[in-house]
Coordinates of C-alpha atoms and ligand atoms in Angstrom, one line a residue:
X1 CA 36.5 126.3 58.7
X2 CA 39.8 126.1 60.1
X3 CA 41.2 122.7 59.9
X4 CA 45.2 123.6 60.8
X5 CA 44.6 124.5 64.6
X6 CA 43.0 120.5 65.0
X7 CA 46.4 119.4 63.3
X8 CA 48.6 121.9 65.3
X9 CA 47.0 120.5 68.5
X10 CA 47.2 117.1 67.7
X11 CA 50.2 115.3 67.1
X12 CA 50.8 113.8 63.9
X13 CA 47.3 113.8 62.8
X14 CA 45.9 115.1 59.2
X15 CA 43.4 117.8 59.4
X16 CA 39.6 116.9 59.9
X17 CA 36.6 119.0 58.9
X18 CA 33.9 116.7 58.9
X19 CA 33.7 113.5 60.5
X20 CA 30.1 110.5 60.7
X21 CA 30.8 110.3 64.6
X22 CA 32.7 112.1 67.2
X23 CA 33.7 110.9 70.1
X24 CA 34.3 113.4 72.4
X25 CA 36.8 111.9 75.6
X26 CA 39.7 108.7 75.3
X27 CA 38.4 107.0 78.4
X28 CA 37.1 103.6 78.6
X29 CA 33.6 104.8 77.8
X30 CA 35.0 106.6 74.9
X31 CA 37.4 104.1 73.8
X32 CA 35.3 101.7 73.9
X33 CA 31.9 103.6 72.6
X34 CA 34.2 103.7 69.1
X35 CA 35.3 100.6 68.8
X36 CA 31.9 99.2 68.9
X37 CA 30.6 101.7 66.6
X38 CA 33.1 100.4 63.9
X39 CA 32.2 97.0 65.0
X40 CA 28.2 97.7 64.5
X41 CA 29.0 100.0 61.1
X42 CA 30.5 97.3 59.9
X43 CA 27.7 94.9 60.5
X44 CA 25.3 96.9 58.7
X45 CA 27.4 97.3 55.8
X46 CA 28.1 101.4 56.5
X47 CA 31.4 102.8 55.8
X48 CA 31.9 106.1 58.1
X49 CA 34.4 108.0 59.5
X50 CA 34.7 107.3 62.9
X51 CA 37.1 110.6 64.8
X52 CA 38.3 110.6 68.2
X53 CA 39.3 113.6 70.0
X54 CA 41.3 113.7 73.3
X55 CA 42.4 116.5 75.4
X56 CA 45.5 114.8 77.3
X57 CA 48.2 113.3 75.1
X58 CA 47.7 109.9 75.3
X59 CA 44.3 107.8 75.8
X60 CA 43.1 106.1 79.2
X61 CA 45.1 108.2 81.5
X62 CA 42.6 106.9 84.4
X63 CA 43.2 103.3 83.4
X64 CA 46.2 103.4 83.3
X65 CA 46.1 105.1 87.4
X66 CA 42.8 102.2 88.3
X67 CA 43.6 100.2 90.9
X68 CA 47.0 100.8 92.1
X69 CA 48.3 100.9 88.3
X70 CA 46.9 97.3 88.5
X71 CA 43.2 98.2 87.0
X72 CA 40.6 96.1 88.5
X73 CA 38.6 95.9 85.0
X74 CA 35.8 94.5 86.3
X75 CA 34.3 92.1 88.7
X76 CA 33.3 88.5 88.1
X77 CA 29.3 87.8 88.3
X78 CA 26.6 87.2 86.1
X79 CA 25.1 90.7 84.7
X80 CA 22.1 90.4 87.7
X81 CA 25.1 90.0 90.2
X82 CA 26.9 92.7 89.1
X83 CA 23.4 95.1 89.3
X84 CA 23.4 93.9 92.9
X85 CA 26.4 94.1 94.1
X86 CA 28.2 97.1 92.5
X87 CA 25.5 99.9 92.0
X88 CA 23.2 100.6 95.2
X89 CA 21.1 102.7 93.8
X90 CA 17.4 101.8 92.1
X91 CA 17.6 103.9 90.0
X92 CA 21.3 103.5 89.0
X93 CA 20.0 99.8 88.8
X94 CA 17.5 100.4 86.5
X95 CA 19.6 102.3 84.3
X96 CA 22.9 100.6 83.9
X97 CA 20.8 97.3 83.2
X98 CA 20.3 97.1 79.7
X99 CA 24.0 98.2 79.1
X100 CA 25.4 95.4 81.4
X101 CA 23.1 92.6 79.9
X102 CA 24.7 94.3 76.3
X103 CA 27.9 94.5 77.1
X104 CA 29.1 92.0 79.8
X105 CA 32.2 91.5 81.8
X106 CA 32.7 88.4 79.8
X107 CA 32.5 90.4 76.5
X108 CA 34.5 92.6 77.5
X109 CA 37.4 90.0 78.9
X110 CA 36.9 88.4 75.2
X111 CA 37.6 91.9 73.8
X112 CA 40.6 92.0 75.7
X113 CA 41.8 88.2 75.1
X114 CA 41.5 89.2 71.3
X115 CA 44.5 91.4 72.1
X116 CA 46.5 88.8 74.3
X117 CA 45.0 90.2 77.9
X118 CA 44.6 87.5 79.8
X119 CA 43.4 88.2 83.2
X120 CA 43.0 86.9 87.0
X121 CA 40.2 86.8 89.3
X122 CA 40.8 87.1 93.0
X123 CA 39.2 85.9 95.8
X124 CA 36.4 88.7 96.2
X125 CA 35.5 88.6 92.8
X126 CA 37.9 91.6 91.9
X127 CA 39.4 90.8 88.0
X128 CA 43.0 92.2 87.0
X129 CA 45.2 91.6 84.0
X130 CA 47.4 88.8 84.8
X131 CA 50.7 90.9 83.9
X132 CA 49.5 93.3 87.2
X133 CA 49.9 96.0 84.8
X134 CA 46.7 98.8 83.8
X135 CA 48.4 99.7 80.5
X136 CA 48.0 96.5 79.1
X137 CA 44.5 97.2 78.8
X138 CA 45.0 100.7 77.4
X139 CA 47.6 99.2 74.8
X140 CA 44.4 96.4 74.1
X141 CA 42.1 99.1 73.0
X142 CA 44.2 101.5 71.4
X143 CA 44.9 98.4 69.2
X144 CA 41.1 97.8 68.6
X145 CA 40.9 101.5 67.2
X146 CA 43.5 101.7 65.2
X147 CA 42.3 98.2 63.5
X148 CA 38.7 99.7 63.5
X149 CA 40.3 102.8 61.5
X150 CA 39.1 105.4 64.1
X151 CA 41.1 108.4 63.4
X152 CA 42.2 109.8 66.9
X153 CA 43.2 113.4 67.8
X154 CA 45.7 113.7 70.9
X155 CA 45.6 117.3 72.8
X156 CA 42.8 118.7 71.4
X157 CA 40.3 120.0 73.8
X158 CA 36.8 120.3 73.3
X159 CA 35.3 123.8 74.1
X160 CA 31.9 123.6 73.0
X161 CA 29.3 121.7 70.7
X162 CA 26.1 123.4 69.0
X163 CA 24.2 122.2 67.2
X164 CA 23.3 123.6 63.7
X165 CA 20.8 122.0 61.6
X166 CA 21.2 118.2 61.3
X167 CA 25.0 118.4 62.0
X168 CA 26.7 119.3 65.2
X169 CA 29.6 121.9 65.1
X170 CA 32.5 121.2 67.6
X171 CA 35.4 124.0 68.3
X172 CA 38.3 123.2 70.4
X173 CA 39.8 125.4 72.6
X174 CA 42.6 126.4 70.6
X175 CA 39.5 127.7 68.5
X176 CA 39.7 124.8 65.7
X177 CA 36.3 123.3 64.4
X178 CA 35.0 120.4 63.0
X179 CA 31.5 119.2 61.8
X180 CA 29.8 115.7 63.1
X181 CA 26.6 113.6 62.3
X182 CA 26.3 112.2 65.5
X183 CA 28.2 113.1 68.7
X184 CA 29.3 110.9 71.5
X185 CA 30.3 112.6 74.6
X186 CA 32.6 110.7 77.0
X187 CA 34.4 113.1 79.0
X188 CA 34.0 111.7 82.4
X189 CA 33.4 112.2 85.8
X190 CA 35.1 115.3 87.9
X191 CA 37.4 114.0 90.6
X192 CA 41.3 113.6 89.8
X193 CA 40.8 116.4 88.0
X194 CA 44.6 116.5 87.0
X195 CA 43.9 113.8 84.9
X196 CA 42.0 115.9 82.3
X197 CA 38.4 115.3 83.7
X198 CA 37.5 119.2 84.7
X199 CA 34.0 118.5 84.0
X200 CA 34.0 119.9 80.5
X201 CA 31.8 117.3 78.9
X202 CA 29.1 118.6 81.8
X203 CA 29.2 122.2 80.5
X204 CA 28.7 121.5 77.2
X205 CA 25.9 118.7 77.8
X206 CA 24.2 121.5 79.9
X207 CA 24.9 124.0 76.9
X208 CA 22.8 121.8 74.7
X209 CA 19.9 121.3 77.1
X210 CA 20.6 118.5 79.3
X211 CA 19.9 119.0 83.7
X212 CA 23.0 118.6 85.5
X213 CA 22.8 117.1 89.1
X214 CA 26.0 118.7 91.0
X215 CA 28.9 116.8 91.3
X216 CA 29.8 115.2 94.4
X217 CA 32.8 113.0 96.4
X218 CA 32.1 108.8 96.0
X219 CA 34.7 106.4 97.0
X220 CA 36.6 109.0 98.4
X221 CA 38.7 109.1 101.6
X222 CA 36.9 110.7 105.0
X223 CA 38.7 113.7 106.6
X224 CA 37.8 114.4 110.2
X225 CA 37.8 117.7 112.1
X226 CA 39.8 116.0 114.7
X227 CA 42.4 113.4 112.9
X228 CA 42.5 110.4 114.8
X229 CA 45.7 109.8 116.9
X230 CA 49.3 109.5 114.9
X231 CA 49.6 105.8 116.9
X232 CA 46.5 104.6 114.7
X233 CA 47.7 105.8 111.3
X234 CA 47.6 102.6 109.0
X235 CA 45.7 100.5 111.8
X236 CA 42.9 98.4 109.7
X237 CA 39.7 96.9 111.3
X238 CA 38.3 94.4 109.6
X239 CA 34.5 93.5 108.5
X240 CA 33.5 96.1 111.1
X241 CA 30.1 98.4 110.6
X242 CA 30.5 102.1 109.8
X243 CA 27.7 104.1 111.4
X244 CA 27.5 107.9 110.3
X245 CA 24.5 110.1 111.8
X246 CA 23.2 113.6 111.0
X247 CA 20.3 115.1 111.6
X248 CA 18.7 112.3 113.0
X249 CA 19.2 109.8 110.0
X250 CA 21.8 107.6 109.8
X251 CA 23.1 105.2 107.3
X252 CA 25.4 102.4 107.8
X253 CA 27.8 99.9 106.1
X254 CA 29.9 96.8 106.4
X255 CA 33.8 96.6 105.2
X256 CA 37.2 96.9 106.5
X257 CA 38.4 100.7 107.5
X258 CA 41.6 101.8 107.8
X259 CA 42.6 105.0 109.9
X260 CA 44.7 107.6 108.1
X261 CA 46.2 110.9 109.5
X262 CA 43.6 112.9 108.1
X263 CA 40.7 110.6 109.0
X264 CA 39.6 107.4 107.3
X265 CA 39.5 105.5 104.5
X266 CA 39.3 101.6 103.0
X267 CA 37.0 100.0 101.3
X268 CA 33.8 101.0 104.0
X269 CA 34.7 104.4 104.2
X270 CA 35.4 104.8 100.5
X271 CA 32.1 103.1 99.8
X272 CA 30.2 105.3 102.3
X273 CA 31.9 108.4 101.3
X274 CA 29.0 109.3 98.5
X275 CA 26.1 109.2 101.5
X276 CA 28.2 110.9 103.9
X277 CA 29.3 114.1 101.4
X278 CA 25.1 114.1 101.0
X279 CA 24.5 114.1 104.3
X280 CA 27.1 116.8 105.1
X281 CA 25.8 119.2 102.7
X282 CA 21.9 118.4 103.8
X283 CA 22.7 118.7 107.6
X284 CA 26.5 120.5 107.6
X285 CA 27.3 118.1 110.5
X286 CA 28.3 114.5 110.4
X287 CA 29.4 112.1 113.3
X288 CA 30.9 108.8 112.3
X289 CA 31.2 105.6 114.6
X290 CA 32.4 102.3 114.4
X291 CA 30.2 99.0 115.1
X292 CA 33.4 96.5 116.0
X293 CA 31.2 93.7 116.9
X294 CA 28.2 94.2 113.6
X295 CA 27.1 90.3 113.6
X296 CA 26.7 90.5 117.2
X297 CA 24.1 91.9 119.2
X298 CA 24.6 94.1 122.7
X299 CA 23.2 91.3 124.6
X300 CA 25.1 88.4 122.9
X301 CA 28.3 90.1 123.3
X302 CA 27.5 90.7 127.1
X303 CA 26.6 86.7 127.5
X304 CA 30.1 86.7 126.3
X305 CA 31.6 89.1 128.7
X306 CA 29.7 87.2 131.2
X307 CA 30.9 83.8 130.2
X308 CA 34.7 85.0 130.2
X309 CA 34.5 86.7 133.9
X310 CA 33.2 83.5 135.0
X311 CA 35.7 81.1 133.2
X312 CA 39.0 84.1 133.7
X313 CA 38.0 86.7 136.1
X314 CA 41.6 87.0 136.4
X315 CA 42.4 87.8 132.8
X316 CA 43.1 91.2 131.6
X317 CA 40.1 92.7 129.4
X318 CA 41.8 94.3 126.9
X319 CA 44.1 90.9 126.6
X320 CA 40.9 89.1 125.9
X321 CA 39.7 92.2 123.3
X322 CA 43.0 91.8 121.7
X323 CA 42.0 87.9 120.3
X324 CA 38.4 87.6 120.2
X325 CA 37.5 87.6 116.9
X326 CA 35.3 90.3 115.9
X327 CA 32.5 88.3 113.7
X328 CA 31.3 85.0 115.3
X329 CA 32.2 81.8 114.5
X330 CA 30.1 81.1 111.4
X331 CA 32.1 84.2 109.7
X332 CA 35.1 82.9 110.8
X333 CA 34.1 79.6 108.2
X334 CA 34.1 82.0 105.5
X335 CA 36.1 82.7 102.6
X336 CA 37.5 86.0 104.1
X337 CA 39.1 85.7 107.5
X338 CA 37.8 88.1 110.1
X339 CA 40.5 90.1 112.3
X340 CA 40.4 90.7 115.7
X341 CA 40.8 94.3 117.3
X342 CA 44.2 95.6 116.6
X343 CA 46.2 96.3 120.1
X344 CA 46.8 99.9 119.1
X345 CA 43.4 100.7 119.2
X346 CA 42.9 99.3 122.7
X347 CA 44.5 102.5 124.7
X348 CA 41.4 104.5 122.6
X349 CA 38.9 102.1 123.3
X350 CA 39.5 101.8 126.9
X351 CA 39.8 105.9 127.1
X352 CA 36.6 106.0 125.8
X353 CA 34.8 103.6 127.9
X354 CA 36.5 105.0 131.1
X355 CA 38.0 101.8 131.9
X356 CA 42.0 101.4 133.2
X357 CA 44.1 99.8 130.8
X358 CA 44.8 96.8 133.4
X359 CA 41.1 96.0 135.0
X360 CA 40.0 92.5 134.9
X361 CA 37.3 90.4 134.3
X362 CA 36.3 90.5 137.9
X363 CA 37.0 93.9 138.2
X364 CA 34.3 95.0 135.7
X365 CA 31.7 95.6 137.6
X366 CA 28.4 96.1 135.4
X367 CA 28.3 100.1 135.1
X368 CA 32.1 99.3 133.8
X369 CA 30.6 96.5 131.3
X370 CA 27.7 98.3 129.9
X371 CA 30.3 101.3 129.3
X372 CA 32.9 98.8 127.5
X373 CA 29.8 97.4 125.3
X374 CA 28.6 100.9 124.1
X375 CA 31.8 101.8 123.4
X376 CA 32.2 98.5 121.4
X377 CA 29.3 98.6 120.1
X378 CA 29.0 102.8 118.9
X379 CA 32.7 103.7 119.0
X380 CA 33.3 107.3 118.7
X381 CA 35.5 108.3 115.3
X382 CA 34.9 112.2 115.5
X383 CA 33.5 114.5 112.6
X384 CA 33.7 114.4 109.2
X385 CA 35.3 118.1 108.4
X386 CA 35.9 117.2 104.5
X387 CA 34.9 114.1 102.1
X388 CA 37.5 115.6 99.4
X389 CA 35.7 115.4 95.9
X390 CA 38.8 115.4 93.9
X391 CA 40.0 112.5 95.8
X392 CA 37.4 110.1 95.4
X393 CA 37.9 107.2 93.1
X394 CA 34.7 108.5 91.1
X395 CA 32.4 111.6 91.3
X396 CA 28.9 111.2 91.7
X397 CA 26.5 113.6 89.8
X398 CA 26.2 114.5 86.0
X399 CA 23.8 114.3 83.5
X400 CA 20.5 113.7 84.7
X401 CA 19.9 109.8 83.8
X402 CA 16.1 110.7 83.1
X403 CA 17.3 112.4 80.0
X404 CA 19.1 109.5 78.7
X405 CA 17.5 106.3 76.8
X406 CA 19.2 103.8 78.7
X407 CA 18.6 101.2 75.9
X408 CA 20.9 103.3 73.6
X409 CA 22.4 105.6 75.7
X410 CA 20.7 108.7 73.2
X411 CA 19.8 111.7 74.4
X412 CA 16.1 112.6 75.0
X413 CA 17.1 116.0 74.6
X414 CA 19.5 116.0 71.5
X415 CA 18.8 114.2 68.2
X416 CA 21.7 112.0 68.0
X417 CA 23.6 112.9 71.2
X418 CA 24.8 110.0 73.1
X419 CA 26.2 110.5 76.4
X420 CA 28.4 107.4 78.2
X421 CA 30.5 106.6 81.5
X422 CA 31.1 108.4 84.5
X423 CA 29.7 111.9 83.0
X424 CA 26.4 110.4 83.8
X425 CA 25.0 110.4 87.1
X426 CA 25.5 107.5 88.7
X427 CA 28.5 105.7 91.3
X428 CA 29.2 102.2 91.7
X429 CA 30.8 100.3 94.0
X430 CA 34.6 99.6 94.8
X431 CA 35.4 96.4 92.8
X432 CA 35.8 96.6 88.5
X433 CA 32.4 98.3 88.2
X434 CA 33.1 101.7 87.4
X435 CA 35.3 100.8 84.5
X436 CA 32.8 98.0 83.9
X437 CA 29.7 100.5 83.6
X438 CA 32.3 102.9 81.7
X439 CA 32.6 100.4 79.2
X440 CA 29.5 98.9 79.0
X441 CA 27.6 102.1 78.5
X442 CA 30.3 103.0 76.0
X443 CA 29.6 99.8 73.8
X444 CA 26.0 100.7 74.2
X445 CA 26.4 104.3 72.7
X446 CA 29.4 103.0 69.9
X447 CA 26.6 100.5 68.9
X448 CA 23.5 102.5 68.4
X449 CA 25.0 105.7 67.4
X450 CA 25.8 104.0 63.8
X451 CA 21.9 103.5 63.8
X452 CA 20.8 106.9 64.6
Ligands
FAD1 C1 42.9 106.6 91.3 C2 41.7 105.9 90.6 C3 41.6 104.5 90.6 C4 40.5 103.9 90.1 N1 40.5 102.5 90.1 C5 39.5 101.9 89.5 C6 39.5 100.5 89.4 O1 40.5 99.8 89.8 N2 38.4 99.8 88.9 C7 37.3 100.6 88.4 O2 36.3 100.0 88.0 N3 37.3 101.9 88.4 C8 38.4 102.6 89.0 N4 38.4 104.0 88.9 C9 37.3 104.7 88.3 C10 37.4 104.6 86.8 O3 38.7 104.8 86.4 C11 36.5 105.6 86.1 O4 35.2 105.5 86.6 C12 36.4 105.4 84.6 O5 37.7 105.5 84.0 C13 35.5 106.3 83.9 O6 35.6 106.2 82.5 P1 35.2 107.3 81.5 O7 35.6 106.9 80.2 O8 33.7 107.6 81.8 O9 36.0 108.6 82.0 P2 37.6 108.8 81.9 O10 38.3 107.6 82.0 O11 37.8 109.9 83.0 O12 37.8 109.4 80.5 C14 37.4 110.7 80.1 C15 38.3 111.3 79.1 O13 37.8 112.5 78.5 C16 38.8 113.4 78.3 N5 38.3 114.7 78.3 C17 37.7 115.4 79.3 N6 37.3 116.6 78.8 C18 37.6 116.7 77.5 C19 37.5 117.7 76.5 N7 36.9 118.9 76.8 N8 37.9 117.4 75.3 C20 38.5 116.2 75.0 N9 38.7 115.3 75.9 C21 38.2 115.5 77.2 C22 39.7 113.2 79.6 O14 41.0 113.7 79.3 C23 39.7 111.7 79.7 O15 40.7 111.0 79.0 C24 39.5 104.6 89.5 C25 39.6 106.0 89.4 C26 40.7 106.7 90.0 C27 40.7 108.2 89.9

């Protein structure tokens, strides 16, 4: 075999043939799945040869972009909390549970300790390296592999893996190959694709066997057929309900939402985006609308209306809209404060209800109210025209999780083929629990793959 090509595509590195384990992908799932394979070949007494290849340059390159260039690792929680919170699907659940009871958010912030990341939890459970600064985290683990003595390859690309006889063979795309015992393959999800996740690892995990489901957008922006008006660019609502409806379903969700010029996006829209994209492609069609009022029903919010006509029939409408909180008073005791209705948006709301922008309490007669209420209540955003895949945060999709031993992260398909991170079909939440689940089912493979 032709060892030169893996040294002319990596930098400095000395030619490799044959290596124990491959990890395939210098993401968290990868850098991490290595790290705990040293970690569990060194427990059982093994000495292997532990090899790393990376298509970009450098490892982590989404790390080093997560959160802002901050990098929200991971979110505090118990491992059940975590389940609950940051993955919404049962069967996403189910699967992420053993490696998330494995490898915790608290062993991971040890790991990272070990190498002097301290770190800071915020208010909504969010966790970030004190120094505000995602590289730190990047500069942790590639310390962790070079003290676990995993050799790492730097712009090699992967172009395929067979397998032949017990032993896997791996060729680059500069048309360099290498053997391997056992194969990891962390090569991500499909979004940001400049970052080097084209969806490789998913062409060669379908190569060997494995069902693919298609990729599609999660925690991605919304882009609407009509943008919403330039005045309400950067206007945020928050802790309102975001309703979208097509073909007769509908599926809805609490957050904050901001309005961009192309549509929406914040952390409901973003968290939303993964239904919505499925909806569009079942039905073609999707309407969006905002619930401003969600912990308050039609009726109590027109006791309300009443209340206020008979105490300030005087008093502008869209003057009392402007301070009214929009959750009740028990949410206003809570940790995060609710907003009111930002005065930009009150020229649209009062367009859509019909209403002029001066009328008073006592003017609003009841056909006027019940119009204000359903606006209020189910206010118009437009149609989604795009939920832009290679903008979303993660991709849903990937290797079929029902071909995947979740307890070790093996393939059902391949003899020791493991298969970690966001390349697997799943999508959590906004919040640390993507890189959390990256580098949980990471440790999970690293760990078992020295058994197999
Ligand atoms: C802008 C942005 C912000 C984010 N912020 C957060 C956040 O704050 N918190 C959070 O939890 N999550 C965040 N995420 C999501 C999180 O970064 C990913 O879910 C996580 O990094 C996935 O880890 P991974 O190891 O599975 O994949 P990746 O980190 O994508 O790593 C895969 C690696 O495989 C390499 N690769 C691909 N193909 C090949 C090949 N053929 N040969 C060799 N190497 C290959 C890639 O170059 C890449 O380095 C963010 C994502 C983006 C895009």
């Amino acid at each position: 075999m032709d060892t030169t090509e893996i040294t002319k595509e990596g930098f400095d590195t000395p030619s490799v043939s044959h290596t124990a384990l491959l990890v395939i992908g210098s993401g968290a799932a990868g850098m991490s799945a290595a790290v705990a394979a040293r970690r569990a070949a060194e427990h059982s007494g093994k000495s292997c040869s532990i090899t790393v290849l990376e298509r970009n340059a450098c490892p982590g390159t989404k790390i080093r972009i997560s959160g802002g260039g901050k990098c929200n690792v991971t979110h505090r929680g118990t491992p059940a909390e975590l389940l609950e919170k940051g993955y919404l699907r049962p069967n996403e659940k189910r699967f992420l549970r053993s490696a998330l009871y494995s490898f915790a958010n608290t062993d991971l912030l040890d790991l990272l300790r070990s190498r002097d990341v301290e770190t800071e939890e915020r208010a909504d459970g969010k966790v970030f390296p004190l120094s505000g600064d995602a590289s730190s985290v990047v500069v942790a683990f590639e310390e962790l592999l070079r003290e676990s003595s995993v050799r790492q390859l730097f712009s090699s690309r992967v172009r395929s893996v067979e397998r032949q006889g017990t032993q896997f063979l791996v060729t680059t795309a500069a048309g360099a190959s290498l053997t391997a015992d056992v194969v990891i393959l962390a090569t991500g999800g499909v979004s940001w694709s400049r970052t080097g996740t084209t969806g490789d690892g998913l062409a060669i995990a379908r190569a060997l066997g494995h069902s693919i489901k298609d990729s599609s957008a999660a925690l991605a922006p919304l882009y609407t057929i009509k943008p919403p008006p330039a005045t309400l660019s950067g206007v945020a609502l928050r802790s309102v309900a975001l309703i979208a409806t097509a073909g007769g379903r509908s599926v809805d969700r609490r957050g904050d939402l901001l309005f961009t010029h192309r549509g929406f996006s914040g952390p409901v829209a973003l968290s939303l985006s993964r239904d919505i994209g499925e909806f569009a492609t079942l039905f073609g069609s999707v309407s969006l609308f905002a619930d401003l009022f969600p912990e308050q029903s039609a009726a109590e919010l027109e006791e309300k209306f009443l209340f206020q006509a008979r105490k300030s029939g005087a008093q502008m409408v869209r003057k009392f809209l402007q301070s009214c909180p929009i959750a009740p008073l028990r949410e206003a005791l809570a940790l995060a404060p609710h907003g009111t209705i930002p005065t930009a948006l009150l020229p649209f709301i009062m367009r859509h209800a019909a209403l002029e922008n001066d009328v008073t309490w006592s003017g609003l007669v009841r056909e006027k109210r019940m119009s204000l209420l359903a606006v209020l209540k189910h206010l118009p955003l437009g149609s989604v025209r795009e939920v832009p895949l290679d903008q979303g945060e993660v991709s849903a999709g990937g290797v079929s999780l029902a071909e995947v031993n979740p307890k070790t992260m093996q393939s059902s398909i391949v003899p020791k083929l493991f298969l970690c991170g966001e390349l697997l079909d799943y999508a959590g939440e906004i919040g640390g629990f993507n890189l959390q689940a990256a580098f949980s089912t990471g440790w999970m493979a690293g760990t078992h793959a020295i058994d197999s």
